[in-house]
Amino acid sequence: MNWYLAVLKNYAGFSGRARRKEYWMFTLINFVISLVLTIIGSAIGVEFISYIYSVAVIIPALAVAVRRLHDTGRSGWWLLIALVPLVGAIVLIVFLASEGKPETNEHGVNPKLSPQAV
């Protein structure tokens, strides 16, 4: 949960680097919360609850994805590859799952080596 909250605290931070763990823990918790809200919304007949949550976390989700791409040495513009039919999303998942560059790059120092507040 700390990784999820750390991403929300840095909700509009598109600069810097994000570790794989930070990105994937945020994605997992985000998925679980969306699933629970969808189930609750369906049970009480109010489906828009999950839509409101999705709109609320879209900027933090984009920001952590951009920082994750920065960690792999890529620009945040690589997110747009997901718009390519069939293979785009697969390529993006591979990029997001790849290990980050161990050396300092133009986006900052390796987040594994820098002290964590989490």
mmCIF file of N, CA and C in Angstrom:
data_model
loop_
_atom_site.group_PDB
_atom_site.id
_atom_site.type_symbol
_atom_site.label_atom_id
_atom_site.label_comp_id
_atom_site.label_asym_id
_atom_site.label_seq_id
_atom_site.Cartn_x
_atom_site.Cartn_y
_atom_site.Cartn_z
ATOM 1 N N MET A 1 0.826 -1.197 0.000
ATOM 2 C CA MET A 1 0.000 0.000 0.000
ATOM 3 C C MET A 1 0.863 1.251 0.000
ATOM 4 N N ASN A 2 2.061 1.155 0.608
ATOM 5 C CA ASN A 2 2.942 2.321 0.639
ATOM 6 C C ASN A 2 3.366 2.754 -0.758
ATOM 7 N N TRP A 3 3.569 1.781 -1.658
ATOM 8 C CA TRP A 3 3.947 2.125 -3.034
ATOM 9 C C TRP A 3 2.806 2.859 -3.718
ATOM 10 N N TYR A 4 1.588 2.433 -3.477
ATOM 11 C CA TYR A 4 0.413 3.076 -4.059
ATOM 12 C C TYR A 4 0.293 4.514 -3.570
ATOM 13 N N LEU A 5 0.449 4.697 -2.276
ATOM 14 C CA LEU A 5 0.342 6.042 -1.697
ATOM 15 C C LEU A 5 1.486 6.939 -2.152
ATOM 16 N N ALA A 6 2.673 6.373 -2.341
ATOM 17 C CA ALA A 6 3.811 7.168 -2.813
ATOM 18 C C ALA A 6 3.549 7.702 -4.213
ATOM 19 N N VAL A 7 2.917 6.894 -5.055
ATOM 20 C CA VAL A 7 2.581 7.352 -6.407
ATOM 21 C C VAL A 7 1.529 8.451 -6.340
ATOM 22 N N LEU A 8 0.538 8.296 -5.475
ATOM 23 C CA LEU A 8 -0.499 9.326 -5.356
ATOM 24 C C LEU A 8 0.060 10.636 -4.802
ATOM 25 N N LYS A 9 1.044 10.552 -3.895
ATOM 26 C CA LYS A 9 1.655 11.770 -3.366
ATOM 27 C C LYS A 9 2.437 12.510 -4.450
ATOM 28 N N ASN A 10 2.997 11.769 -5.392
ATOM 29 C CA ASN A 10 3.747 12.353 -6.504
ATOM 30 C C ASN A 10 2.863 12.304 -7.751
ATOM 31 N N TYR A 11 1.604 12.718 -7.605
ATOM 32 C CA TYR A 11 0.578 12.485 -8.612
ATOM 33 C C TYR A 11 0.848 13.111 -9.962
ATOM 34 N N ALA A 12 1.557 14.202 -10.027
ATOM 35 C CA ALA A 12 1.814 14.851 -11.316
ATOM 36 C C ALA A 12 3.304 14.930 -11.597
ATOM 37 N N GLY A 13 4.089 14.073 -10.979
ATOM 38 C CA GLY A 13 5.530 14.080 -11.188
ATOM 39 C C GLY A 13 5.918 13.219 -12.380
ATOM 40 N N PHE A 14 6.110 13.870 -13.524
ATOM 41 C CA PHE A 14 6.458 13.146 -14.737
ATOM 42 C C PHE A 14 7.971 13.064 -14.938
ATOM 43 N N SER A 15 8.733 13.714 -14.088
ATOM 44 C CA SER A 15 10.185 13.661 -14.230
ATOM 45 C C SER A 15 10.756 12.671 -13.220
ATOM 46 N N GLY A 16 11.929 12.183 -13.517
ATOM 47 C CA GLY A 16 12.573 11.224 -12.635
ATOM 48 C C GLY A 16 12.364 9.804 -13.118
ATOM 49 N N ARG A 17 12.651 8.865 -12.233
ATOM 50 C CA ARG A 17 12.593 7.446 -12.562
ATOM 51 C C ARG A 17 11.772 6.699 -11.522
ATOM 52 N N ALA A 18 11.132 5.614 -11.947
ATOM 53 C CA ALA A 18 10.347 4.775 -11.041
ATOM 54 C C ALA A 18 10.792 3.320 -11.194
ATOM 55 N N ARG A 19 10.974 2.645 -10.087
ATOM 56 C CA ARG A 19 11.357 1.230 -10.102
ATOM 57 C C ARG A 19 10.210 0.368 -10.624
ATOM 58 N N ARG A 20 10.577 -0.834 -11.026
ATOM 59 C CA ARG A 20 9.545 -1.781 -11.452
ATOM 60 C C ARG A 20 8.556 -2.040 -10.331
ATOM 61 N N LYS A 21 9.066 -2.209 -9.125
ATOM 62 C CA LYS A 21 8.199 -2.516 -7.984
ATOM 63 C C LYS A 21 7.185 -1.399 -7.754
ATOM 64 N N GLU A 22 7.631 -0.153 -7.837
ATOM 65 C CA GLU A 22 6.722 0.975 -7.644
ATOM 66 C C GLU A 22 5.610 0.948 -8.684
ATOM 67 N N TYR A 23 5.966 0.751 -9.942
ATOM 68 C CA TYR A 23 4.968 0.753 -11.016
ATOM 69 C C TYR A 23 3.992 -0.406 -10.878
ATOM 70 N N TRP A 24 4.516 -1.625 -10.716
ATOM 71 C CA TRP A 24 3.651 -2.794 -10.716
ATOM 72 C C TRP A 24 2.815 -2.902 -9.438
ATOM 73 N N MET A 25 3.335 -2.452 -8.299
ATOM 74 C CA MET A 25 2.513 -2.450 -7.082
ATOM 75 C C MET A 25 1.372 -1.440 -7.210
ATOM 76 N N PHE A 26 1.660 -0.275 -7.785
ATOM 77 C CA PHE A 26 0.599 0.704 -8.030
ATOM 78 C C PHE A 26 -0.448 0.118 -8.972
ATOM 79 N N THR A 27 0.001 -0.538 -10.032
ATOM 80 C CA THR A 27 -0.922 -1.106 -11.005
ATOM 81 C C THR A 27 -1.784 -2.203 -10.373
ATOM 82 N N LEU A 28 -1.181 -3.054 -9.560
ATOM 83 C CA LEU A 28 -1.923 -4.126 -8.898
ATOM 84 C C LEU A 28 -2.981 -3.568 -7.949
ATOM 85 N N ILE A 29 -2.580 -2.652 -7.093
ATOM 86 C CA ILE A 29 -3.526 -2.084 -6.122
ATOM 87 C C ILE A 29 -4.615 -1.287 -6.839
ATOM 88 N N ASN A 30 -4.240 -0.581 -7.890
ATOM 89 C CA ASN A 30 -5.202 0.170 -8.687
ATOM 90 C C ASN A 30 -6.231 -0.777 -9.314
ATOM 91 N N PHE A 31 -5.774 -1.906 -9.827
ATOM 92 C CA PHE A 31 -6.677 -2.901 -10.411
ATOM 93 C C PHE A 31 -7.636 -3.462 -9.363
ATOM 94 N N VAL A 32 -7.111 -3.803 -8.194
ATOM 95 C CA VAL A 32 -7.950 -4.371 -7.129
ATOM 96 C C VAL A 32 -9.007 -3.361 -6.678
ATOM 97 N N ILE A 33 -8.596 -2.117 -6.494
ATOM 98 C CA ILE A 33 -9.563 -1.084 -6.081
ATOM 99 C C ILE A 33 -10.635 -0.901 -7.152
ATOM 100 N N SER A 34 -10.238 -0.870 -8.414
ATOM 101 C CA SER A 34 -11.215 -0.730 -9.505
ATOM 102 C C SER A 34 -12.181 -1.907 -9.535
ATOM 103 N N LEU A 35 -11.655 -3.105 -9.332
ATOM 104 C CA LEU A 35 -12.503 -4.295 -9.330
ATOM 105 C C LEU A 35 -13.512 -4.249 -8.184
ATOM 106 N N VAL A 36 -13.035 -3.892 -6.993
ATOM 107 C CA VAL A 36 -13.928 -3.802 -5.835
ATOM 108 C C VAL A 36 -14.995 -2.731 -6.051
ATOM 109 N N LEU A 37 -14.610 -1.590 -6.569
ATOM 110 C CA LEU A 37 -15.586 -0.526 -6.820
ATOM 111 C C LEU A 37 -16.594 -0.923 -7.885
ATOM 112 N N THR A 38 -16.162 -1.670 -8.877
ATOM 113 C CA THR A 38 -17.087 -2.148 -9.911
ATOM 114 C C THR A 38 -18.094 -3.128 -9.319
ATOM 115 N N ILE A 39 -17.617 -4.033 -8.482
ATOM 116 C CA ILE A 39 -18.515 -5.007 -7.849
ATOM 117 C C ILE A 39 -19.501 -4.299 -6.929
ATOM 118 N N ILE A 40 -18.997 -3.379 -6.113
ATOM 119 C CA ILE A 40 -19.887 -2.636 -5.203
ATOM 120 C C ILE A 40 -20.886 -1.806 -5.999
ATOM 121 N N GLY A 41 -20.410 -1.143 -7.044
ATOM 122 C CA GLY A 41 -21.299 -0.334 -7.870
ATOM 123 C C GLY A 41 -22.385 -1.164 -8.537
ATOM 124 N N SER A 42 -22.031 -2.342 -9.013
ATOM 125 C CA SER A 42 -23.034 -3.222 -9.631
ATOM 126 C C SER A 42 -24.039 -3.719 -8.598
ATOM 127 N N ALA A 43 -23.545 -3.996 -7.387
ATOM 128 C CA ALA A 43 -24.431 -4.513 -6.332
ATOM 129 C C ALA A 43 -25.465 -3.472 -5.901
ATOM 130 N N ILE A 44 -25.058 -2.214 -5.854
ATOM 131 C CA ILE A 44 -26.000 -1.183 -5.396
ATOM 132 C C ILE A 44 -26.655 -0.436 -6.557
ATOM 133 N N GLY A 45 -26.286 -0.808 -7.777
ATOM 134 C CA GLY A 45 -26.921 -0.205 -8.949
ATOM 135 C C GLY A 45 -26.355 1.147 -9.346
ATOM 136 N N VAL A 46 -25.132 1.452 -8.925
ATOM 137 C CA VAL A 46 -24.496 2.732 -9.254
ATOM 138 C C VAL A 46 -23.139 2.429 -9.897
ATOM 139 N N GLU A 47 -23.143 2.226 -11.216
ATOM 140 C CA GLU A 47 -21.924 1.806 -11.898
ATOM 141 C C GLU A 47 -20.879 2.905 -12.038
ATOM 142 N N PHE A 48 -21.266 4.149 -11.917
ATOM 143 C CA PHE A 48 -20.327 5.246 -12.193
ATOM 144 C C PHE A 48 -19.268 5.445 -11.108
ATOM 145 N N ILE A 49 -19.341 4.733 -10.000
ATOM 146 C CA ILE A 49 -18.343 4.873 -8.930
ATOM 147 C C ILE A 49 -16.955 4.504 -9.439
ATOM 148 N N SER A 50 -16.858 3.403 -10.172
ATOM 149 C CA SER A 50 -15.548 2.990 -10.692
ATOM 150 C C SER A 50 -15.049 3.959 -11.759
ATOM 151 N N TYR A 51 -15.951 4.583 -12.510
ATOM 152 C CA TYR A 51 -15.541 5.572 -13.512
ATOM 153 C C TYR A 51 -14.953 6.816 -12.852
ATOM 154 N N ILE A 52 -15.551 7.243 -11.760
ATOM 155 C CA ILE A 52 -15.031 8.407 -11.032
ATOM 156 C C ILE A 52 -13.631 8.106 -10.499
ATOM 157 N N TYR A 53 -13.447 6.908 -9.954
ATOM 158 C CA TYR A 53 -12.126 6.514 -9.461
ATOM 159 C C TYR A 53 -11.110 6.488 -10.606
ATOM 160 N N SER A 54 -11.487 5.932 -11.742
ATOM 161 C CA SER A 54 -10.579 5.856 -12.889
ATOM 162 C C SER A 54 -10.142 7.239 -13.355
ATOM 163 N N VAL A 55 -11.052 8.172 -13.392
ATOM 164 C CA VAL A 55 -10.705 9.544 -13.789
ATOM 165 C C VAL A 55 -9.790 10.178 -12.746
ATOM 166 N N ALA A 56 -10.016 9.872 -11.482
ATOM 167 C CA ALA A 56 -9.206 10.460 -10.409
ATOM 168 C C ALA A 56 -7.763 9.970 -10.430
ATOM 169 N N VAL A 57 -7.513 8.741 -10.882
ATOM 170 C CA VAL A 57 -6.152 8.206 -10.850
ATOM 171 C C VAL A 57 -5.477 8.164 -12.219
ATOM 172 N N ILE A 58 -6.076 8.760 -13.233
ATOM 173 C CA ILE A 58 -5.469 8.681 -14.566
ATOM 174 C C ILE A 58 -4.148 9.462 -14.628
ATOM 175 N N ILE A 59 -4.081 10.630 -14.007
ATOM 176 C CA ILE A 59 -2.835 11.411 -14.036
ATOM 177 C C ILE A 59 -1.727 10.698 -13.249
ATOM 178 N N PRO A 60 -1.972 10.213 -12.024
ATOM 179 C CA PRO A 60 -0.912 9.457 -11.342
ATOM 180 C C PRO A 60 -0.487 8.208 -12.109
ATOM 181 N N ALA A 61 -1.423 7.525 -12.759
ATOM 182 C CA ALA A 61 -1.076 6.323 -13.517
ATOM 183 C C ALA A 61 -0.190 6.667 -14.710
ATOM 184 N N LEU A 62 -0.521 7.743 -15.403
ATOM 185 C CA LEU A 62 0.324 8.178 -16.526
ATOM 186 C C LEU A 62 1.695 8.621 -16.036
ATOM 187 N N ALA A 63 1.727 9.333 -14.921
ATOM 188 C CA ALA A 63 3.001 9.839 -14.394
ATOM 189 C C ALA A 63 3.925 8.696 -13.996
ATOM 190 N N VAL A 64 3.408 7.684 -13.306
ATOM 191 C CA VAL A 64 4.268 6.575 -12.890
ATOM 192 C C VAL A 64 4.699 5.749 -14.100
ATOM 193 N N ALA A 65 3.862 5.650 -15.128
ATOM 194 C CA ALA A 65 4.257 4.934 -16.344
ATOM 195 C C ALA A 65 5.371 5.681 -17.071
ATOM 196 N N VAL A 66 5.276 7.000 -17.128
ATOM 197 C CA VAL A 66 6.336 7.797 -17.759
ATOM 198 C C VAL A 66 7.634 7.656 -16.978
ATOM 199 N N ARG A 67 7.559 7.733 -15.653
ATOM 200 C CA ARG A 67 8.767 7.565 -14.840
ATOM 201 C C ARG A 67 9.350 6.163 -14.995
ATOM 202 N N ARG A 68 8.485 5.166 -15.163
ATOM 203 C CA ARG A 68 8.968 3.799 -15.378
ATOM 204 C C ARG A 68 9.708 3.700 -16.707
ATOM 205 N N LEU A 69 9.171 4.321 -17.743
ATOM 206 C CA LEU A 69 9.861 4.333 -19.041
ATOM 207 C C LEU A 69 11.182 5.081 -18.938
ATOM 208 N N HIS A 70 11.210 6.157 -18.149
ATOM 209 C CA HIS A 70 12.468 6.878 -17.931
ATOM 210 C C HIS A 70 13.516 5.968 -17.305
ATOM 211 N N ASP A 71 13.093 5.094 -16.410
ATOM 212 C CA ASP A 71 14.034 4.185 -15.750
ATOM 213 C C ASP A 71 14.668 3.218 -16.750
ATOM 214 N N THR A 72 13.941 2.893 -17.809
ATOM 215 C CA THR A 72 14.479 1.993 -18.826
ATOM 216 C C THR A 72 15.248 2.749 -19.906
ATOM 217 N N GLY A 73 15.380 4.055 -19.746
ATOM 218 C CA GLY A 73 16.131 4.853 -20.710
ATOM 219 C C GLY A 73 15.300 5.321 -21.889
ATOM 220 N N ARG A 74 13.992 5.252 -21.777
ATOM 221 C CA ARG A 74 13.120 5.662 -22.870
ATOM 222 C C ARG A 74 12.366 6.927 -22.507
ATOM 223 N N SER A 75 11.885 7.604 -23.513
ATOM 224 C CA SER A 75 11.072 8.798 -23.328
ATOM 225 C C SER A 75 9.654 8.385 -22.933
ATOM 226 N N GLY A 76 8.956 9.283 -22.262
ATOM 227 C CA GLY A 76 7.571 9.031 -21.905
ATOM 228 C C GLY A 76 6.656 8.948 -23.111
ATOM 229 N N TRP A 77 7.099 9.479 -24.222
ATOM 230 C CA TRP A 77 6.303 9.421 -25.451
ATOM 231 C C TRP A 77 6.109 7.987 -25.936
ATOM 232 N N TRP A 78 6.906 7.036 -25.440
ATOM 233 C CA TRP A 78 6.742 5.635 -25.809
ATOM 234 C C TRP A 78 5.404 5.085 -25.324
ATOM 235 N N LEU A 79 4.713 5.766 -24.435
ATOM 236 C CA LEU A 79 3.372 5.334 -24.026
ATOM 237 C C LEU A 79 2.424 5.270 -25.220
ATOM 238 N N LEU A 80 2.670 6.132 -26.194
ATOM 239 C CA LEU A 80 1.792 6.186 -27.366
ATOM 240 C C LEU A 80 1.892 4.940 -28.231
ATOM 241 N N ILE A 81 2.905 4.111 -28.015
ATOM 242 C CA ILE A 81 3.007 2.876 -28.791
ATOM 243 C C ILE A 81 1.829 1.952 -28.515
ATOM 244 N N ALA A 82 1.171 2.137 -27.406
ATOM 245 C CA ALA A 82 -0.005 1.321 -27.072
ATOM 246 C C ALA A 82 -1.149 1.567 -28.055
ATOM 247 N N LEU A 83 -1.093 2.658 -28.796
ATOM 248 C CA LEU A 83 -2.131 2.953 -29.780
ATOM 249 C C LEU A 83 -1.980 2.133 -31.058
ATOM 250 N N VAL A 84 -0.832 1.500 -31.247
ATOM 251 C CA VAL A 84 -0.624 0.638 -32.410
ATOM 252 C C VAL A 84 -1.430 -0.643 -32.197
ATOM 253 N N PRO A 85 -2.290 -0.980 -33.128
ATOM 254 C CA PRO A 85 -3.130 -2.174 -32.940
ATOM 255 C C PRO A 85 -2.306 -3.454 -32.788
ATOM 256 N N LEU A 86 -2.780 -4.334 -31.955
ATOM 257 C CA LEU A 86 -2.256 -5.667 -31.683
ATOM 258 C C LEU A 86 -0.918 -5.677 -30.959
ATOM 259 N N VAL A 87 0.143 -5.171 -31.545
ATOM 260 C CA VAL A 87 1.464 -5.321 -30.949
ATOM 261 C C VAL A 87 1.854 -4.172 -30.032
ATOM 262 N N GLY A 88 1.216 -3.035 -30.142
ATOM 263 C CA GLY A 88 1.607 -1.863 -29.367
ATOM 264 C C GLY A 88 1.540 -2.083 -27.870
ATOM 265 N N ALA A 89 0.435 -2.638 -27.397
ATOM 266 C CA ALA A 89 0.279 -2.873 -25.959
ATOM 267 C C ALA A 89 1.273 -3.913 -25.465
ATOM 268 N N ILE A 90 1.550 -4.913 -26.277
ATOM 269 C CA ILE A 90 2.510 -5.952 -25.881
ATOM 270 C C ILE A 90 3.904 -5.353 -25.747
ATOM 271 N N VAL A 91 4.294 -4.530 -26.708
ATOM 272 C CA VAL A 91 5.612 -3.889 -26.662
ATOM 273 C C VAL A 91 5.713 -2.987 -25.437
ATOM 274 N N LEU A 92 4.644 -2.242 -25.145
ATOM 275 C CA LEU A 92 4.651 -1.361 -23.981
ATOM 276 C C LEU A 92 4.791 -2.165 -22.686
ATOM 277 N N ILE A 93 4.107 -3.277 -22.567
ATOM 278 C CA ILE A 93 4.225 -4.120 -21.368
ATOM 279 C C ILE A 93 5.645 -4.641 -21.221
ATOM 280 N N VAL A 94 6.265 -5.021 -22.330
ATOM 281 C CA VAL A 94 7.658 -5.476 -22.284
ATOM 282 C C VAL A 94 8.566 -4.348 -21.798
ATOM 283 N N PHE A 95 8.356 -3.142 -22.310
ATOM 284 C CA PHE A 95 9.154 -1.992 -21.863
ATOM 285 C C PHE A 95 8.970 -1.734 -20.372
ATOM 286 N N LEU A 96 7.716 -1.791 -19.900
ATOM 287 C CA LEU A 96 7.431 -1.515 -18.494
ATOM 288 C C LEU A 96 7.953 -2.615 -17.573
ATOM 289 N N ALA A 97 8.075 -3.835 -18.088
ATOM 290 C CA ALA A 97 8.561 -4.949 -17.279
ATOM 291 C C ALA A 97 10.077 -5.107 -17.343
ATOM 292 N N SER A 98 10.719 -4.388 -18.252
ATOM 293 C CA SER A 98 12.172 -4.491 -18.398
ATOM 294 C C SER A 98 12.879 -3.881 -17.197
ATOM 295 N N GLU A 99 14.063 -4.418 -16.925
ATOM 296 C CA GLU A 99 14.851 -3.878 -15.832
ATOM 297 C C GLU A 99 15.368 -2.485 -16.211
ATOM 298 N N GLY A 100 15.435 -1.617 -15.222
ATOM 299 C CA GLY A 100 15.923 -0.263 -15.455
ATOM 300 C C GLY A 100 17.421 -0.234 -15.697
ATOM 301 N N LYS A 101 17.874 0.854 -16.264
ATOM 302 C CA LYS A 101 19.310 1.030 -16.509
ATOM 303 C C LYS A 101 20.013 1.249 -15.177
ATOM 304 N N PRO A 102 21.081 0.494 -14.904
ATOM 305 C CA PRO A 102 21.752 0.620 -13.604
ATOM 306 C C PRO A 102 22.513 1.937 -13.453
ATOM 307 N N GLU A 103 22.906 2.535 -14.541
ATOM 308 C CA GLU A 103 23.671 3.778 -14.462
ATOM 309 C C GLU A 103 22.729 4.983 -14.443
ATOM 310 N N THR A 104 23.284 6.117 -14.085
ATOM 311 C CA THR A 104 22.538 7.370 -14.124
ATOM 312 C C THR A 104 22.263 7.710 -15.581
ATOM 313 N N ASN A 105 21.033 8.101 -15.886
ATOM 314 C CA ASN A 105 20.715 8.534 -17.245
ATOM 315 C C ASN A 105 20.196 9.966 -17.209
ATOM 316 N N GLU A 106 19.702 10.452 -18.331
ATOM 317 C CA GLU A 106 19.274 11.849 -18.413
ATOM 318 C C GLU A 106 18.063 12.154 -17.537
ATOM 319 N N HIS A 107 17.431 11.136 -16.992
ATOM 320 C CA HIS A 107 16.249 11.326 -16.153
ATOM 321 C C HIS A 107 16.553 11.233 -14.663
ATOM 322 N N GLY A 108 17.794 10.941 -14.310
ATOM 323 C CA GLY A 108 18.173 10.910 -12.903
ATOM 324 C C GLY A 108 18.982 9.680 -12.551
ATOM 325 N N VAL A 109 19.212 9.546 -11.253
ATOM 326 C CA VAL A 109 20.002 8.417 -10.757
ATOM 327 C C VAL A 109 19.119 7.175 -10.662
ATOM 328 N N ASN A 110 19.761 6.026 -10.568
ATOM 329 C CA ASN A 110 19.062 4.760 -10.432
ATOM 330 C C ASN A 110 18.238 4.778 -9.140
ATOM 331 N N PRO A 111 16.918 4.576 -9.216
ATOM 332 C CA PRO A 111 16.095 4.627 -8.004
ATOM 333 C C PRO A 111 16.404 3.514 -7.008
ATOM 334 N N LYS A 112 17.044 2.441 -7.457
ATOM 335 C CA LYS A 112 17.424 1.379 -6.522
ATOM 336 C C LYS A 112 18.559 1.835 -5.625
ATOM 337 N N LEU A 113 19.365 2.772 -6.103
ATOM 338 C CA LEU A 113 20.511 3.238 -5.333
ATOM 339 C C LEU A 113 20.216 4.450 -4.466
ATOM 340 N N SER A 114 19.170 5.201 -4.844
ATOM 341 C CA SER A 114 18.826 6.393 -4.069
ATOM 342 C C SER A 114 17.992 6.002 -2.856
ATOM 343 N N PRO A 115 18.072 6.760 -1.771
ATOM 344 C CA PRO A 115 17.296 6.438 -0.576
ATOM 345 C C PRO A 115 15.798 6.579 -0.846
ATOM 346 N N GLN A 116 15.039 5.639 -0.329
ATOM 347 C CA GLN A 116 13.594 5.615 -0.538
ATOM 348 C C GLN A 116 12.888 6.198 0.680
ATOM 349 N N ALA A 117 11.814 6.931 0.427
ATOM 350 C CA ALA A 117 10.988 7.447 1.511
ATOM 351 C C ALA A 117 9.904 6.429 1.889
ATOM 352 N N VAL A 118 9.802 5.372 1.098
ATOM 353 C CA VAL A 118 8.749 4.376 1.317
ATOM 354 C C VAL A 118 9.238 3.297 2.218
#
